[in-house]
Short mmCIF file of C-alpha atoms in Angstrom, two decimals:
data_model
loop_
_atom_site.label_atom_id
_atom_site.label_comp_id
_atom_site.label_asym_id
_atom_site.label_seq_id
_atom_site.Cartn_x
_atom_site.Cartn_y
_atom_site.Cartn_z
CA MET L 30 -23.70 25.23 -14.15
CA GLU L 31 -20.96 22.93 -15.36
CA LEU L 32 -19.40 20.85 -12.61
CA ASN L 33 -15.90 22.07 -11.81
CA ALA L 34 -13.82 23.15 -8.81
CA LEU L 35 -15.83 26.38 -8.51
CA THR L 36 -19.31 24.85 -8.78
CA ALA L 37 -18.75 21.61 -6.82
CA ILE L 38 -20.93 21.34 -3.71
CA SER L 39 -18.38 19.46 -1.64
CA PRO L 40 -15.13 21.29 -0.79
CA ILE L 41 -13.35 17.97 -1.31
CA ASP L 42 -14.05 18.26 -5.03
CA GLY L 43 -14.10 22.06 -5.04
CA ARG L 44 -11.79 24.24 -2.97
CA TYR L 45 -9.48 21.36 -2.05
CA ARG L 46 -9.55 19.45 -5.33
CA ASN L 47 -5.81 19.98 -5.83
CA LYS L 48 -5.20 18.13 -2.54
CA THR L 49 -7.69 15.29 -3.04
CA GLU L 50 -7.52 14.62 -6.77
CA GLN L 51 -5.38 11.53 -6.22
CA LEU L 52 -8.32 9.88 -4.44
CA ALA L 53 -10.47 10.00 -7.58
CA GLY L 54 -8.69 6.86 -8.75
CA TYR L 55 -10.08 4.97 -5.76
CA PHE L 56 -13.40 6.48 -4.74
CA SER L 57 -15.01 8.23 -7.72
CA GLU L 58 -17.89 6.74 -9.67
CA TYR L 59 -15.40 6.02 -12.43
CA ALA L 60 -13.12 4.21 -9.97
CA LEU L 61 -15.95 2.11 -8.53
CA ILE L 62 -16.98 0.98 -12.01
CA ARG L 63 -13.37 0.14 -12.90
CA TYR L 64 -12.96 -1.91 -9.71
CA ARG L 65 -16.19 -3.76 -10.50
CA VAL L 66 -14.95 -4.57 -14.01
CA ARG L 67 -11.67 -5.80 -12.53
CA VAL L 68 -13.38 -8.12 -10.04
CA GLU L 69 -15.74 -9.52 -12.70
CA ILE L 70 -12.88 -10.29 -15.08
CA GLU L 71 -10.60 -11.80 -12.43
CA TYR L 72 -13.53 -13.96 -11.29
CA PHE L 73 -14.14 -15.20 -14.84
CA ILE L 74 -10.43 -16.00 -15.24
CA THR L 75 -10.48 -17.93 -11.97
CA LEU L 76 -13.44 -19.99 -13.21
CA CYS L 77 -11.36 -20.82 -16.29
CA GLU L 78 -8.43 -21.83 -14.11
CA LEU L 79 -10.60 -24.10 -11.95
CA PRO L 80 -11.63 -25.13 -14.63
CA LEU L 81 -15.36 -25.44 -15.04
CA PRO L 82 -16.11 -28.14 -17.63
CA GLN L 83 -17.44 -25.61 -20.16
CA LEU L 84 -14.30 -23.50 -19.74
CA ALA L 85 -11.74 -26.31 -19.74
CA ASP L 86 -10.63 -25.53 -23.28
CA PHE L 87 -10.68 -21.76 -22.89
CA ASN L 88 -7.62 -20.19 -24.53
CA GLN L 89 -5.52 -18.80 -21.68
CA LYS L 90 -3.84 -16.43 -24.10
CA LEU L 91 -7.04 -14.40 -23.83
CA PHE L 92 -6.50 -13.75 -20.10
CA GLU L 93 -4.24 -10.74 -20.68
CA PRO L 94 -6.49 -9.13 -23.30
CA LEU L 95 -9.35 -9.61 -20.82
CA ARG L 96 -7.32 -7.92 -18.09
CA ASP L 97 -6.59 -5.06 -20.46
CA ILE L 98 -10.29 -4.20 -20.32
CA TYR L 99 -9.83 -2.93 -16.75
CA ARG L 100 -6.16 -2.01 -17.04
CA ASN L 101 -6.96 0.37 -19.89
CA PHE L 102 -10.35 1.42 -18.57
CA THR L 103 -11.17 4.99 -19.62
CA GLU L 104 -13.67 7.64 -18.62
CA GLU L 105 -15.41 6.93 -21.92
CA ASP L 106 -15.73 3.29 -20.90
CA ALA L 107 -17.23 4.36 -17.59
CA GLN L 108 -19.70 6.57 -19.43
CA ARG L 109 -20.69 3.61 -21.59
CA VAL L 110 -21.47 1.64 -18.42
CA LYS L 111 -23.58 4.56 -17.17
CA ASP L 112 -25.44 4.65 -20.49
CA ILE L 113 -26.22 0.94 -20.17
CA GLU L 114 -27.35 1.56 -16.59
CA LYS L 115 -29.95 4.02 -17.87
CA VAL L 116 -31.61 1.02 -19.53
CA THR L 117 -30.98 -1.68 -16.91
CA ASN L 118 -31.54 0.62 -13.92
CA HIS L 119 -28.98 -1.61 -12.20
CA ASP L 120 -25.34 -0.56 -11.89
CA VAL L 121 -23.67 -3.97 -11.55
CA LYS L 122 -25.74 -5.56 -14.35
CA ALA L 123 -24.60 -2.69 -16.53
CA VAL L 124 -20.99 -3.69 -15.80
CA GLU L 125 -21.74 -7.27 -16.84
CA TYR L 126 -23.25 -6.11 -20.14
CA PHE L 127 -20.33 -3.76 -20.76
CA ILE L 128 -17.82 -6.59 -20.33
CA LYS L 129 -19.81 -8.76 -22.73
CA GLU L 130 -19.68 -5.93 -25.26
CA GLN L 131 -15.92 -5.73 -24.88
CA ILE L 132 -15.60 -9.48 -25.23
CA ASP L 133 -17.32 -9.27 -28.62
CA THR L 134 -14.32 -7.26 -29.84
CA LEU L 135 -11.85 -9.99 -28.88
CA ASN L 136 -10.89 -12.48 -31.56
CA SER L 137 -11.56 -16.16 -30.92
CA PHE L 138 -13.51 -15.63 -27.70
CA PRO L 139 -16.02 -18.51 -27.57
CA ALA L 140 -19.59 -17.23 -27.48
CA GLU L 141 -20.69 -19.90 -24.99
CA ALA L 142 -18.12 -18.62 -22.47
CA LYS L 143 -19.76 -15.17 -22.25
CA GLU L 144 -22.47 -16.41 -19.90
CA PHE L 145 -19.86 -17.23 -17.29
CA ILE L 146 -19.31 -13.53 -16.78
CA HIS L 147 -21.03 -12.87 -13.42
CA PHE L 148 -21.87 -16.58 -13.17
CA GLY L 149 -23.70 -17.45 -9.94
CA LEU L 150 -23.08 -14.04 -8.40
CA THR L 151 -25.21 -11.35 -6.85
CA SER L 152 -24.31 -7.68 -7.13
CA GLN L 153 -22.91 -7.58 -3.60
CA ASP L 154 -20.32 -10.20 -4.50
CA ILE L 155 -18.95 -7.49 -6.78
CA ASN L 156 -19.61 -4.46 -4.54
CA ASN L 157 -18.34 -6.11 -1.36
CA THR L 158 -15.08 -7.01 -3.07
CA SER L 159 -14.65 -3.84 -5.16
CA VAL L 160 -15.10 -1.38 -2.29
CA PRO L 161 -12.74 -3.17 0.16
CA LEU L 162 -10.21 -3.49 -2.66
CA SER L 163 -10.41 0.24 -3.36
CA ILE L 164 -9.98 0.98 0.36
CA LYS L 165 -7.02 -1.41 0.60
CA GLU L 166 -5.22 0.18 -2.33
CA ALA L 167 -6.01 3.73 -1.20
CA LEU L 168 -4.58 2.91 2.22
CA GLU L 169 -1.44 1.37 0.74
CA GLN L 170 -0.83 3.94 -1.98
CA VAL L 171 -2.09 7.17 -0.41
CA TYR L 172 -2.93 6.99 3.30
CA TYR L 173 -0.01 4.98 4.71
CA PRO L 174 2.69 7.00 2.86
CA MET L 175 1.01 10.24 3.96
CA VAL L 176 0.92 9.29 7.65
CA GLU L 177 4.47 7.95 7.42
CA GLU L 178 5.57 11.32 5.98
CA LEU L 179 3.99 13.04 8.97
CA ILE L 180 5.72 10.64 11.37
CA GLU L 181 9.04 11.23 9.63
CA GLN L 182 8.67 15.00 9.94
CA LEU L 183 7.82 14.72 13.62
CA ASN L 184 10.71 12.33 14.17
CA ASP L 185 13.09 14.81 12.56
CA TYR L 186 11.91 17.55 14.92
CA ALA L 187 12.11 15.21 17.91
CA GLU L 188 15.75 14.50 17.12
CA GLN L 189 16.54 18.12 16.28
CA TRP L 190 15.04 19.45 19.53
CA LYS L 191 15.74 16.55 21.87
CA GLN L 192 17.96 18.66 24.15
CA VAL L 193 15.72 21.75 24.24
CA PRO L 194 14.28 22.15 27.77
CA MET L 195 10.69 23.31 28.02
CA LEU L 196 8.29 24.17 30.79
CA ALA L 197 5.53 21.56 30.88
CA LYS L 198 1.92 22.47 31.50
CA THR L 199 -0.47 20.10 33.27
CA HIS L 200 -4.00 21.40 33.71
CA GLY L 201 -2.67 24.51 31.99
CA GLN L 202 -0.40 25.24 34.96
CA PRO L 203 3.42 25.14 35.16
CA ALA L 204 4.62 21.61 35.83
CA SER L 205 7.89 19.68 36.02
CA PRO L 206 9.99 20.63 33.00
CA THR L 207 10.32 18.40 29.98
CA ARG L 208 12.13 18.49 26.65
CA LEU L 209 10.55 19.69 23.45
CA GLY L 210 11.89 16.76 21.46
CA LYS L 211 10.45 14.28 23.93
CA GLU L 212 7.01 15.87 23.72
CA ILE L 213 7.08 15.53 19.95
CA MET L 214 8.34 11.96 20.29
CA VAL L 215 5.14 11.15 22.17
CA TYR L 216 3.21 11.82 18.95
CA VAL L 217 5.66 9.75 16.90
CA TYR L 218 5.11 6.83 19.26
CA ARG L 219 1.31 7.20 19.31
CA LEU L 220 1.03 7.45 15.55
CA GLU L 221 3.37 4.53 14.94
CA GLU L 222 1.44 2.32 17.35
CA GLN L 223 -1.95 3.09 15.83
CA LEU L 224 -0.64 2.86 12.27
CA ARG L 225 0.69 -0.60 13.10
CA ALA L 226 -2.71 -1.58 14.49
CA LEU L 227 -4.41 -0.32 11.33
CA ARG L 228 -2.03 -2.25 9.09
CA GLU L 229 -2.75 -5.42 11.07
CA THR L 230 -6.52 -5.03 10.75
CA PRO L 231 -7.89 -7.47 8.14
CA ILE L 232 -9.61 -6.02 5.09
CA THR L 233 -12.37 -8.49 4.35
CA ALA L 234 -14.79 -9.16 1.53
CA LYS L 235 -18.11 -10.92 1.11
CA PHE L 236 -18.25 -13.47 -1.70
CA GLY L 237 -21.01 -16.03 -1.34
CA GLY L 238 -23.92 -15.61 -3.71
CA ALA L 239 -27.41 -14.19 -3.26
CA THR L 240 -27.78 -14.94 0.46
CA GLY L 241 -24.25 -15.99 1.35
CA ASN L 242 -24.74 -19.74 0.84
CA LEU L 243 -23.31 -20.11 -2.70
CA ASN L 244 -26.68 -21.58 -3.70
CA ALA L 245 -26.32 -21.02 -7.45
CA HIS L 246 -22.78 -22.35 -7.59
CA HIS L 247 -23.67 -25.45 -5.60
CA VAL L 248 -26.81 -26.32 -7.53
CA ALA L 249 -25.01 -26.04 -10.88
CA TYR L 250 -21.77 -27.78 -9.89
CA PRO L 251 -22.18 -29.63 -6.57
CA GLN L 252 -18.91 -31.49 -7.11
CA TYR L 253 -16.80 -28.40 -6.33
CA ASP L 254 -15.86 -26.96 -2.95
CA TRP L 255 -17.13 -23.46 -3.67
CA ARG L 256 -16.22 -22.14 -0.25
CA GLU L 257 -12.58 -22.99 -0.84
CA PHE L 258 -12.85 -21.57 -4.35
CA GLY L 259 -14.17 -18.30 -2.91
CA ASN L 260 -11.45 -18.20 -0.27
CA GLN L 261 -8.71 -18.64 -2.86
CA PHE L 262 -10.22 -16.16 -5.31
CA VAL L 263 -10.62 -13.41 -2.74
CA SER L 264 -7.19 -14.03 -1.23
CA GLU L 265 -5.05 -14.75 -4.28
CA LYS L 266 -6.64 -12.52 -6.90
CA LEU L 267 -7.78 -9.60 -4.73
CA GLY L 268 -5.49 -9.71 -1.71
CA LEU L 269 -8.43 -9.62 0.72
CA GLU L 270 -9.81 -12.04 3.32
CA ARG L 271 -13.14 -13.73 2.64
CA GLU L 272 -15.77 -13.58 5.38
CA GLN L 273 -16.79 -17.17 6.03
CA TRP L 274 -20.38 -16.64 7.17
CA THR L 275 -22.49 -13.80 5.73
CA THR L 276 -25.94 -12.83 4.52
CA GLN L 277 -26.29 -11.24 1.08
CA ILE L 278 -23.89 -8.51 2.16
CA SER L 279 -20.64 -8.16 4.05
CA ASN L 280 -20.85 -8.21 7.81
CA TYR L 281 -18.77 -5.00 7.66
CA ASP L 282 -17.33 -5.68 11.11
CA TRP L 283 -13.72 -5.53 9.96
CA LEU L 284 -14.44 -2.58 7.70
CA GLY L 285 -15.82 -0.85 10.78
CA ALA L 286 -12.57 -1.71 12.56
CA ILE L 287 -10.61 -0.09 9.71
CA PHE L 288 -12.64 3.09 10.08
CA ASP L 289 -12.22 3.04 13.87
CA ALA L 290 -8.46 2.63 13.48
CA MET L 291 -8.31 5.55 11.06
CA ARG L 292 -10.38 7.61 13.48
CA ARG L 293 -7.90 6.93 16.29
CA ILE L 294 -5.02 8.13 14.11
CA ASN L 295 -7.00 11.23 13.15
CA THR L 296 -7.76 11.93 16.82
CA ILE L 297 -4.05 11.85 17.64
CA ILE L 298 -3.43 14.37 14.85
CA ILE L 299 -6.18 16.62 16.26
CA ASP L 300 -4.38 16.48 19.61
CA LEU L 301 -1.13 17.38 17.86
CA ASP L 302 -2.78 20.27 15.99
CA ARG L 303 -4.11 21.74 19.20
CA ASP L 304 -0.80 21.42 21.03
CA PHE L 305 1.15 23.18 18.30
CA TRP L 306 -1.57 25.83 18.08
CA MET L 307 -1.02 26.41 21.80
CA TYR L 308 2.77 26.45 21.48
CA ILE L 309 2.48 29.11 18.78
CA SER L 310 0.15 31.18 20.99
CA MET L 311 2.72 30.85 23.80
CA GLU L 312 5.38 32.13 21.36
CA TYR L 313 7.42 28.95 21.62
CA PHE L 314 7.32 28.97 17.84
CA LYS L 315 7.22 31.71 15.29
CA GLN L 316 5.97 31.01 11.77
CA LYS L 317 7.71 31.50 8.46
CA ILE L 318 6.27 34.46 6.59
CA LYS L 319 5.49 34.22 2.90
CA ALA L 320 5.60 37.42 0.89
CA GLY L 321 2.17 38.62 -0.13
CA GLU L 322 0.19 36.52 2.34
CA VAL L 323 -2.37 38.20 4.62
CA GLY L 324 -3.07 36.95 8.13
CA SER L 325 -6.04 39.17 8.86
CA SER L 326 -8.16 41.42 6.68
CA ALA L 327 -8.10 44.04 9.46
CA MET L 328 -4.95 43.49 11.53
CA PRO L 329 -1.79 43.75 9.42
CA HIS L 330 0.51 42.25 12.08
CA LYS L 331 -1.17 38.84 12.34
CA VAL L 332 0.29 35.52 11.23
CA ASN L 333 -2.39 33.02 12.20
CA PRO L 334 -1.82 29.27 12.76
CA ILE L 335 -4.41 28.53 10.07
CA ASP L 336 -2.87 25.27 8.89
CA PHE L 337 -3.37 23.58 12.25
CA GLU L 338 -6.89 25.03 12.43
CA ASN L 339 -7.69 23.75 8.93
CA SER L 340 -6.39 20.32 9.86
CA GLU L 341 -8.39 20.17 13.07
CA GLY L 342 -11.61 21.13 11.28
CA ASN L 343 -11.15 18.60 8.48
CA MET L 344 -10.18 15.85 10.91
CA GLY L 345 -13.39 16.55 12.80
CA MET L 346 -15.38 16.14 9.58
CA ALA L 347 -13.51 12.93 8.74
CA ASN L 348 -14.06 11.44 12.18
CA ALA L 349 -17.77 12.24 12.15
CA VAL L 350 -18.22 10.27 8.93
CA LEU L 351 -15.86 7.47 10.00
CA THR L 352 -17.84 7.05 13.22
CA PHE L 353 -21.12 6.91 11.30
CA LEU L 354 -19.76 4.38 8.80
CA ALA L 355 -18.37 2.14 11.54
CA GLN L 356 -21.67 2.19 13.44
CA LYS L 357 -24.09 2.00 10.52
CA LEU L 358 -22.58 -0.52 8.11
CA PRO L 359 -22.69 -3.59 10.41
CA VAL L 360 -26.44 -3.10 10.91
CA SER L 361 -28.86 -4.37 8.23
CA ARG L 362 -32.39 -5.80 8.39
CA LEU L 363 -32.60 -9.60 8.09
CA GLN L 364 -30.56 -10.90 5.15
CA ARG L 365 -30.08 -7.40 3.73
CA ASP L 366 -31.52 -3.95 3.22
CA LEU L 367 -30.19 -1.33 0.80
CA THR L 368 -28.87 1.23 3.28
CA ASP L 369 -25.31 -0.08 3.04
CA SER L 370 -25.21 0.55 -0.70
CA THR L 371 -25.72 4.30 -0.57
CA VAL L 372 -23.55 4.63 2.54
CA LEU L 373 -20.63 2.78 0.93
CA ARG L 374 -20.49 5.41 -1.79
CA ASN L 375 -19.25 7.85 0.86
CA VAL L 376 -16.14 6.00 2.01
CA GLY L 377 -14.01 8.45 0.04
CA VAL L 378 -15.43 11.42 1.97
CA PRO L 379 -13.56 10.85 5.27
CA MET L 380 -10.48 9.85 3.30
CA GLY L 381 -10.68 13.16 1.44
CA HIS L 382 -11.00 15.24 4.59
CA THR L 383 -8.15 13.26 6.15
CA VAL L 384 -5.86 13.91 3.19
CA ILE L 385 -6.65 17.64 3.38
CA ALA L 386 -5.99 17.63 7.12
CA VAL L 387 -2.67 15.80 7.09
CA GLN L 388 -1.35 18.02 4.30
CA SER L 389 -2.33 21.06 6.36
CA THR L 390 -0.63 19.67 9.47
CA LEU L 391 2.55 19.07 7.49
CA LYS L 392 2.38 22.57 6.03
CA GLY L 393 1.96 24.02 9.51
CA LEU L 394 4.84 21.99 10.92
CA ARG L 395 7.15 23.07 8.11
CA LYS L 396 6.42 26.74 8.82
CA LEU L 397 7.66 26.51 12.41
CA ILE L 398 10.63 28.53 13.65
CA LEU L 399 11.75 27.55 17.13
CA ASN L 400 11.84 30.51 19.54
CA GLU L 401 14.21 28.97 22.07
CA ALA L 402 14.63 32.25 23.93
CA LYS L 403 10.94 32.23 24.86
CA LEU L 404 11.14 28.67 26.14
CA GLN L 405 14.13 29.63 28.27
CA GLU L 406 12.39 32.77 29.53
CA ASP L 407 9.42 30.76 30.78
CA LEU L 408 11.73 28.32 32.55
CA ASP L 409 13.71 31.11 34.17
CA ASN L 410 10.49 32.72 35.39
CA THR L 411 9.11 29.54 36.96
CA TRP L 412 11.54 28.33 39.59
CA ALA L 413 8.71 26.80 41.62
CA VAL L 414 8.84 23.74 39.33
CA VAL L 415 12.03 22.50 40.99
CA ALA L 416 10.03 21.91 44.18
CA GLU L 417 9.28 18.35 43.13
CA ALA L 418 12.97 17.60 42.73
CA ILE L 419 13.90 19.13 46.07
CA GLN L 420 11.21 17.37 48.09
CA THR L 421 12.03 14.04 46.43
CA ILE L 422 15.72 14.25 47.39
CA LEU L 423 14.70 15.28 50.89
CA ARG L 424 12.49 12.19 51.10
CA ARG L 425 15.55 10.15 50.18
CA GLU L 426 17.45 11.81 52.99
CA ALA L 427 14.63 11.07 55.50
CA TYR L 428 14.06 14.78 56.02
CA PRO L 429 10.86 15.35 58.07
CA ASN L 430 7.76 16.33 56.07
CA PRO L 431 9.55 17.44 52.90
CA TYR L 432 6.44 17.68 50.74
CA GLU L 433 4.73 19.91 53.28
CA ALA L 434 7.81 22.11 53.60
CA LEU L 435 7.97 22.72 49.85
CA LYS L 436 4.24 23.21 49.68
CA ALA L 437 4.43 25.94 52.31
CA LEU L 438 7.23 27.59 50.37
CA THR L 439 5.83 27.46 46.83
CA ARG L 440 2.05 27.38 47.08
CA THR L 441 1.64 31.09 47.60
CA ASN L 442 0.94 34.03 45.36
CA GLU L 443 4.51 35.20 45.75
CA LYS L 444 6.81 34.63 42.77
CA MET L 445 9.42 31.94 43.28
CA THR L 446 12.84 33.02 42.06
CA GLU L 447 16.23 31.39 41.97
CA GLU L 448 17.14 33.44 45.05
CA THR L 449 14.03 32.32 46.95
CA ILE L 450 14.71 28.63 46.24
CA HIS L 451 18.41 28.84 47.06
CA GLN L 452 17.74 30.66 50.33
CA PHE L 453 15.32 27.87 51.29
CA ILE L 454 17.95 25.25 50.49
CA GLN L 455 20.64 27.01 52.53
CA ASN L 456 18.36 26.99 55.59
CA LEU L 457 17.72 23.24 55.40
CA ASP L 458 19.17 20.96 58.08
CA VAL L 459 21.02 18.70 55.65
CA SER L 460 24.67 18.07 54.78
CA ASP L 461 26.65 20.42 52.57
CA GLU L 462 26.82 17.67 49.94
CA VAL L 463 23.03 17.45 49.77
CA LYS L 464 22.74 21.25 49.69
CA ALA L 465 25.16 21.34 46.76
CA GLU L 466 23.12 18.67 45.01
CA LEU L 467 19.93 20.68 45.51
CA MET L 468 21.54 23.97 44.47
CA ALA L 469 22.56 22.40 41.14
CA ILE L 470 18.95 21.77 40.16
CA THR L 471 17.44 24.33 37.78
CA PRO L 472 14.26 24.49 35.70
CA SER L 473 16.42 23.93 32.64
CA ASN L 474 18.18 20.77 33.77
CA TYR L 475 15.38 19.10 35.73
CA THR L 476 14.06 17.39 32.60
CA GLY L 477 14.34 13.70 33.39
CA MET L 478 15.55 11.01 31.05
#
């Protein structure tokens, strides 16, 4: 079968392709090859700018045509690299040969300069810069804006519903009332804090030759400070931080931290999904109905909270892979084994599931219709929750054993009503002013700050 959205094995590239297609520019095979070409060319340009003696007279007017090789990189170009790889049986060497082919089409490119493409490097100097660069740009251009959109939507609801009282549930049981907007604001705060932590996490790259010691560079040109060269190249040309001590491959510690930070954000969204699922089941929200949609193949009345369920499931998939990546990548035998290479090709998988999930959460949130009458009904039916307020004021007034008195009143199987509570207050041995203060407390106004 031809590969398309119907025949793809992964739902990321199949059922959900319309949601994840934007990630192809960062994590597809085509994208990885393009990033490799970009790193190779920027490295060559940096050698010219050093300059190495053999490149001192290199015409800098050729820098932009060189950059056009990756700027204008096409799927046909990527296929050419794959065709070369069939011969070399090495993906990064195929990139080197492809660039040399492209150089042959440039006028006045000195033939002796070609051999400084991939000069002194090992394949991981390209892979361990290309992959972090793709992650960095995917975070900046896709992930951060997406999470910020979710935060903005939640913030809008928090403001819109900041005065709406709501019965809280701790351990699933009625608890001191809260406000709907404040409960949503908790998620705004949590997401903002973890997004800030993710943004502050360094995205690092390995760039140090075959075993991390810059052996080839040093033996050919011992007069240069190649460590400083590597630091400047990785920082100034790629916008990453160079790891100072490595083996052949990245230490992956900071990349693991990136994945852990993403996982924390995803976990918060799972928590949010489950809460809104519960609020819908409690009828605190109704959902907008779209003509023609079916909630159940058997039960015509149903409007299921499928968007929050879809998000929760995809976030679980994303977190499983993120956890594996964070735990596996920093572990490699001696100076290097190959397990990191195949694992790194999957960094787009958790990103894909995350994109699907956040879009589903947003879709679910934007379907919500507040059912304020149901929130008020639950408050009116649960007068026992003012017991905390009453016993606290009685403590202030030095009333004997106030907690125990309220416990005896409310911790029964009898329903507490407004009348029951007010009768208890009227029988208290306190001043009329205190009684008036206590009588003014209701489940709807005992909501704190």
